[in-house]
Amino acid sequence: MITRKISELLQQLLHSLQNGELVGMGFQRRARRRELAARVAEELKRLTAPPHPAIREARERWATTSFLRIDQDERVIEVNPDGTTWVRAWVKISTVFPARADTPDRRRFEAAVADMPEEMRQIFLAHALDGLPYETIAEQLLVGVAEVQLQMGLALARLDEAVAHAGEKSP
């Protein structure tokens, strides 16, 4: 990701190159070249430095999820006055669930998920939210892949039934 400072630096460098400001022997031109070179060196140093430890910790902590990604070249952190460190990341948005608006369908959907037996709910959420493959879910829950497939099928049937029956009750 190109930061604002890098973008500004590259724009200035391009402008100087296009206008011939970096050629010749004049003192001001040499000073300008040195100033631009120093800024480029500063940005390169920042970009090639090892990531802040908080970035590495965040990557390790969230490595098993499929809904959060921290870019390999990420270098941006923010530290609050209370010492809390923020790391920039990407969040995957699932299209499986109804829109975020509080609608009757959404409430029925959430109620149906909440009413699922614990193992079924774990399997469904691990696959639907985290995007985990059946094999990984089976390993994590110490069950067979066939059991994961069965529970997913039952979960989807419950959700379908909850939404279908709700539609029949509507005027």
PDB file of C-alpha atoms in Angstrom:
ATOM      1  CA  MET A   1       0.000   0.000   0.000  1.00  0.00           C
ATOM      2  CA  ILE A   2       1.338   3.413  -0.929  1.00  0.00           C
ATOM      3  CA  THR A   3       1.145   5.881   1.907  1.00  0.00           C
ATOM      4  CA  ARG A   4       0.374   9.548   1.419  1.00  0.00           C
ATOM      5  CA  LYS A   5       4.008  10.522   2.101  1.00  0.00           C
ATOM      6  CA  ILE A   6       5.341   8.134  -0.520  1.00  0.00           C
ATOM      7  CA  SER A   7       2.763   9.323  -3.022  1.00  0.00           C
ATOM      8  CA  GLU A   8       3.707  12.968  -2.431  1.00  0.00           C
ATOM      9  CA  LEU A   9       7.407  12.151  -2.702  1.00  0.00           C
ATOM     10  CA  LEU A  10       6.958  10.302  -5.980  1.00  0.00           C
ATOM     11  CA  GLN A  11       4.834  13.150  -7.370  1.00  0.00           C
ATOM     12  CA  GLN A  12       7.529  15.687  -6.489  1.00  0.00           C
ATOM     13  CA  LEU A  13      10.254  13.499  -7.940  1.00  0.00           C
ATOM     14  CA  LEU A  14       8.288  13.013 -11.156  1.00  0.00           C
ATOM     15  CA  HIS A  15       7.606  16.752 -11.428  1.00  0.00           C
ATOM     16  CA  SER A  16      11.297  17.529 -10.909  1.00  0.00           C
ATOM     17  CA  LEU A  17      12.366  14.970 -13.497  1.00  0.00           C
ATOM     18  CA  GLN A  18       9.817  16.165 -16.065  1.00  0.00           C
ATOM     19  CA  ASN A  19      10.851  19.804 -15.651  1.00  0.00           C
ATOM     20  CA  GLY A  20      14.600  19.155 -15.769  1.00  0.00           C
ATOM     21  CA  GLU A  21      15.063  20.404 -12.216  1.00  0.00           C
ATOM     22  CA  LEU A  22      17.415  17.578 -11.287  1.00  0.00           C
ATOM     23  CA  VAL A  23      19.973  18.084 -14.041  1.00  0.00           C
ATOM     24  CA  GLY A  24      22.735  20.618 -14.243  1.00  0.00           C
ATOM     25  CA  MET A  25      25.395  21.813 -11.867  1.00  0.00           C
ATOM     26  CA  GLY A  26      23.636  24.639 -10.018  1.00  0.00           C
ATOM     27  CA  PHE A  27      23.827  24.698  -6.226  1.00  0.00           C
ATOM     28  CA  GLN A  28      20.037  24.807  -5.792  1.00  0.00           C
ATOM     29  CA  ARG A  29      19.583  21.792  -8.052  1.00  0.00           C
ATOM     30  CA  ARG A  30      22.209  19.810  -6.133  1.00  0.00           C
ATOM     31  CA  ALA A  31      20.515  20.765  -2.855  1.00  0.00           C
ATOM     32  CA  ARG A  32      17.137  19.705  -4.273  1.00  0.00           C
ATOM     33  CA  ARG A  33      18.570  16.359  -5.427  1.00  0.00           C
ATOM     34  CA  ARG A  34      20.093  15.770  -1.978  1.00  0.00           C
ATOM     35  CA  GLU A  35      16.823  16.660  -0.262  1.00  0.00           C
ATOM     36  CA  LEU A  36      14.812  14.312  -2.492  1.00  0.00           C
ATOM     37  CA  ALA A  37      17.414  11.554  -2.125  1.00  0.00           C
ATOM     38  CA  ALA A  38      17.284  11.909   1.674  1.00  0.00           C
ATOM     39  CA  ARG A  39      13.496  11.657   1.663  1.00  0.00           C
ATOM     40  CA  VAL A  40      13.559   8.629  -0.663  1.00  0.00           C
ATOM     41  CA  ALA A  41      16.166   6.979   1.591  1.00  0.00           C
ATOM     42  CA  GLU A  42      14.025   7.687   4.673  1.00  0.00           C
ATOM     43  CA  GLU A  43      10.923   6.131   3.105  1.00  0.00           C
ATOM     44  CA  LEU A  44      12.876   3.125   1.817  1.00  0.00           C
ATOM     45  CA  LYS A  45      14.335   2.582   5.278  1.00  0.00           C
ATOM     46  CA  ARG A  46      10.835   2.666   6.779  1.00  0.00           C
ATOM     47  CA  LEU A  47       9.438   0.326   4.129  1.00  0.00           C
ATOM     48  CA  THR A  48      12.265  -2.210   4.388  1.00  0.00           C
ATOM     49  CA  ALA A  49      12.498  -2.203   8.188  1.00  0.00           C
ATOM     50  CA  PRO A  50      11.148  -5.271   9.994  1.00  0.00           C
ATOM     51  CA  PRO A  51       7.465  -4.927  10.903  1.00  0.00           C
ATOM     52  CA  HIS A  52       6.533  -3.626  14.337  1.00  0.00           C
ATOM     53  CA  PRO A  53       6.192  -6.524  16.839  1.00  0.00           C
ATOM     54  CA  ALA A  54       2.459  -5.780  17.160  1.00  0.00           C
ATOM     55  CA  ILE A  55       1.980  -6.601  13.466  1.00  0.00           C
ATOM     56  CA  ARG A  56       3.719  -9.954  13.862  1.00  0.00           C
ATOM     57  CA  GLU A  57       1.645 -10.687  16.983  1.00  0.00           C
ATOM     58  CA  ALA A  58      -1.598  -9.800  15.188  1.00  0.00           C
ATOM     59  CA  ARG A  59      -0.679 -12.043  12.238  1.00  0.00           C
ATOM     60  CA  GLU A  60       0.072 -14.965  14.573  1.00  0.00           C
ATOM     61  CA  ARG A  61      -3.071 -14.415  16.635  1.00  0.00           C
ATOM     62  CA  TRP A  62      -5.364 -14.281  13.589  1.00  0.00           C
ATOM     63  CA  ALA A  63      -3.549 -16.778  11.335  1.00  0.00           C
ATOM     64  CA  THR A  64      -6.201 -19.475  11.752  1.00  0.00           C
ATOM     65  CA  THR A  65      -9.088 -17.301  10.600  1.00  0.00           C
ATOM     66  CA  SER A  66     -10.097 -16.864   7.011  1.00  0.00           C
ATOM     67  CA  PHE A  67     -12.049 -13.650   7.548  1.00  0.00           C
ATOM     68  CA  LEU A  68      -9.136 -11.388   8.526  1.00  0.00           C
ATOM     69  CA  ARG A  69      -5.991 -10.604   6.558  1.00  0.00           C
ATOM     70  CA  ILE A  70      -2.984  -8.461   7.385  1.00  0.00           C
ATOM     71  CA  ASP A  71      -0.903  -7.618   4.320  1.00  0.00           C
ATOM     72  CA  GLN A  72       2.647  -8.972   4.241  1.00  0.00           C
ATOM     73  CA  ASP A  73       4.021  -5.480   3.603  1.00  0.00           C
ATOM     74  CA  GLU A  74       1.955  -3.848   6.347  1.00  0.00           C
ATOM     75  CA  ARG A  75       3.934  -1.346   8.414  1.00  0.00           C
ATOM     76  CA  VAL A  76       1.226   0.972   9.768  1.00  0.00           C
ATOM     77  CA  ILE A  77       0.323   0.846  13.447  1.00  0.00           C
ATOM     78  CA  GLU A  78      -1.419   3.307  15.705  1.00  0.00           C
ATOM     79  CA  VAL A  79      -0.754   3.527  19.424  1.00  0.00           C
ATOM     80  CA  ASN A  80      -3.428   5.143  21.589  1.00  0.00           C
ATOM     81  CA  PRO A  81      -2.512   7.212  24.669  1.00  0.00           C
ATOM     82  CA  ASP A  82      -3.582   4.265  26.862  1.00  0.00           C
ATOM     83  CA  GLY A  83      -0.997   2.040  25.133  1.00  0.00           C
ATOM     84  CA  THR A  84      -3.473   0.093  22.985  1.00  0.00           C
ATOM     85  CA  THR A  85      -1.914  -0.772  19.635  1.00  0.00           C
ATOM     86  CA  TRP A  86      -3.982  -0.931  16.451  1.00  0.00           C
ATOM     87  CA  VAL A  87      -2.868  -2.855  13.361  1.00  0.00           C
ATOM     88  CA  ARG A  88      -4.468  -2.231   9.979  1.00  0.00           C
ATOM     89  CA  ALA A  89      -6.142  -5.318   8.472  1.00  0.00           C
ATOM     90  CA  TRP A  90      -8.670  -6.433   5.871  1.00  0.00           C
ATOM     91  CA  VAL A  91     -11.962  -8.001   6.959  1.00  0.00           C
ATOM     92  CA  LYS A  92     -13.766 -10.462   4.688  1.00  0.00           C
ATOM     93  CA  ILE A  93     -17.486  -9.792   4.392  1.00  0.00           C
ATOM     94  CA  SER A  94     -19.626 -12.910   4.189  1.00  0.00           C
ATOM     95  CA  THR A  95     -22.502 -12.962   1.730  1.00  0.00           C
ATOM     96  CA  VAL A  96     -24.075 -15.980   3.428  1.00  0.00           C
ATOM     97  CA  PHE A  97     -25.978 -13.998   6.023  1.00  0.00           C
ATOM     98  CA  PRO A  98     -28.893 -11.609   5.445  1.00  0.00           C
ATOM     99  CA  ALA A  99     -28.195  -7.892   5.260  1.00  0.00           C
ATOM    100  CA  ARG A 100     -27.112  -6.181   8.465  1.00  0.00           C
ATOM    101  CA  ALA A 101     -30.414  -4.333   8.760  1.00  0.00           C
ATOM    102  CA  ASP A 102     -32.644  -5.473  11.610  1.00  0.00           C
ATOM    103  CA  THR A 103     -35.353  -7.254   9.627  1.00  0.00           C
ATOM    104  CA  PRO A 104     -37.782 -10.035  10.552  1.00  0.00           C
ATOM    105  CA  ASP A 105     -35.844 -12.425   8.260  1.00  0.00           C
ATOM    106  CA  ARG A 106     -32.585 -11.567   9.982  1.00  0.00           C
ATOM    107  CA  ARG A 107     -34.105 -12.094  13.437  1.00  0.00           C
ATOM    108  CA  ARG A 108     -35.547 -15.467  12.347  1.00  0.00           C
ATOM    109  CA  PHE A 109     -32.197 -16.433  10.855  1.00  0.00           C
ATOM    110  CA  GLU A 110     -30.321 -15.509  14.052  1.00  0.00           C
ATOM    111  CA  ALA A 111     -32.905 -17.304  16.202  1.00  0.00           C
ATOM    112  CA  ALA A 112     -32.577 -20.442  14.061  1.00  0.00           C
ATOM    113  CA  VAL A 113     -28.781 -20.350  14.427  1.00  0.00           C
ATOM    114  CA  ALA A 114     -29.087 -19.800  18.188  1.00  0.00           C
ATOM    115  CA  ASP A 115     -31.509 -22.766  18.475  1.00  0.00           C
ATOM    116  CA  MET A 116     -29.084 -25.181  16.788  1.00  0.00           C
ATOM    117  CA  PRO A 117     -27.426 -27.823  18.956  1.00  0.00           C
ATOM    118  CA  GLU A 118     -23.949 -26.665  20.037  1.00  0.00           C
ATOM    119  CA  GLU A 119     -21.936 -28.908  17.689  1.00  0.00           C
ATOM    120  CA  MET A 120     -24.142 -28.043  14.704  1.00  0.00           C
ATOM    121  CA  ARG A 121     -23.848 -24.319  15.427  1.00  0.00           C
ATOM    122  CA  GLN A 122     -20.053 -24.562  15.802  1.00  0.00           C
ATOM    123  CA  ILE A 123     -19.740 -26.402  12.501  1.00  0.00           C
ATOM    124  CA  PHE A 124     -22.085 -24.048  10.667  1.00  0.00           C
ATOM    125  CA  LEU A 125     -20.388 -20.879  11.940  1.00  0.00           C
ATOM    126  CA  ALA A 126     -16.884 -22.242  11.348  1.00  0.00           C
ATOM    127  CA  HIS A 127     -17.768 -22.913   7.728  1.00  0.00           C
ATOM    128  CA  ALA A 128     -20.088 -19.962   7.007  1.00  0.00           C
ATOM    129  CA  LEU A 129     -18.254 -17.209   8.904  1.00  0.00           C
ATOM    130  CA  ASP A 130     -14.659 -18.390   9.021  1.00  0.00           C
ATOM    131  CA  GLY A 131     -14.735 -20.152   5.655  1.00  0.00           C
ATOM    132  CA  LEU A 132     -13.050 -23.228   7.088  1.00  0.00           C
ATOM    133  CA  PRO A 133     -13.120 -26.357   4.933  1.00  0.00           C
ATOM    134  CA  TYR A 134     -14.909 -29.402   6.286  1.00  0.00           C
ATOM    135  CA  GLU A 135     -11.626 -31.251   6.859  1.00  0.00           C
ATOM    136  CA  THR A 136     -10.276 -28.486   9.093  1.00  0.00           C
ATOM    137  CA  ILE A 137     -13.514 -28.295  11.076  1.00  0.00           C
ATOM    138  CA  ALA A 138     -13.459 -32.075  11.540  1.00  0.00           C
ATOM    139  CA  GLU A 139      -9.880 -31.930  12.842  1.00  0.00           C
ATOM    140  CA  GLN A 140     -10.663 -29.085  15.236  1.00  0.00           C
ATOM    141  CA  LEU A 141     -13.782 -30.736  16.663  1.00  0.00           C
ATOM    142  CA  LEU A 142     -12.335 -34.266  16.624  1.00  0.00           C
ATOM    143  CA  VAL A 143     -15.141 -35.637  14.457  1.00  0.00           C
ATOM    144  CA  GLY A 144     -15.230 -37.211  11.021  1.00  0.00           C
ATOM    145  CA  VAL A 145     -15.686 -35.249   7.809  1.00  0.00           C
ATOM    146  CA  ALA A 146     -18.948 -37.142   7.211  1.00  0.00           C
ATOM    147  CA  GLU A 147     -20.266 -35.820  10.545  1.00  0.00           C
ATOM    148  CA  VAL A 148     -19.354 -32.261   9.535  1.00  0.00           C
ATOM    149  CA  GLN A 149     -21.149 -32.741   6.206  1.00  0.00           C
ATOM    150  CA  LEU A 150     -24.210 -34.163   7.960  1.00  0.00           C
ATOM    151  CA  GLN A 151     -24.344 -31.328  10.507  1.00  0.00           C
ATOM    152  CA  MET A 152     -23.939 -28.698   7.756  1.00  0.00           C
ATOM    153  CA  GLY A 153     -26.809 -30.266   5.819  1.00  0.00           C
ATOM    154  CA  LEU A 154     -29.004 -30.324   8.909  1.00  0.00           C
ATOM    155  CA  ALA A 155     -28.074 -26.727   9.746  1.00  0.00           C
ATOM    156  CA  LEU A 156     -28.951 -25.526   6.249  1.00  0.00           C
ATOM    157  CA  ALA A 157     -32.236 -27.447   6.366  1.00  0.00           C
ATOM    158  CA  ARG A 158     -33.107 -25.793   9.702  1.00  0.00           C
ATOM    159  CA  LEU A 159     -32.356 -22.352   8.311  1.00  0.00           C
ATOM    160  CA  ASP A 160     -34.374 -23.036   5.171  1.00  0.00           C
ATOM    161  CA  GLU A 161     -37.286 -24.279   7.259  1.00  0.00           C
ATOM    162  CA  ALA A 162     -37.155 -21.255   9.584  1.00  0.00           C
ATOM    163  CA  VAL A 163     -37.286 -18.824   6.677  1.00  0.00           C
ATOM    164  CA  ALA A 164     -39.852 -20.847   4.677  1.00  0.00           C
ATOM    165  CA  HIS A 165     -42.264 -21.222   7.613  1.00  0.00           C
ATOM    166  CA  ALA A 166     -41.953 -17.549   8.398  1.00  0.00           C
ATOM    167  CA  GLY A 167     -42.998 -16.756   4.827  1.00  0.00           C
ATOM    168  CA  GLU A 168     -46.111 -18.952   5.179  1.00  0.00           C
ATOM    169  CA  LYS A 169     -47.172 -17.021   8.299  1.00  0.00           C
ATOM    170  CA  SER A 170     -46.929 -13.668   6.534  1.00  0.00           C
ATOM    171  CA  PRO A 171     -50.197 -12.225   5.123  1.00  0.00           C
TER     172      PRO A 171
END
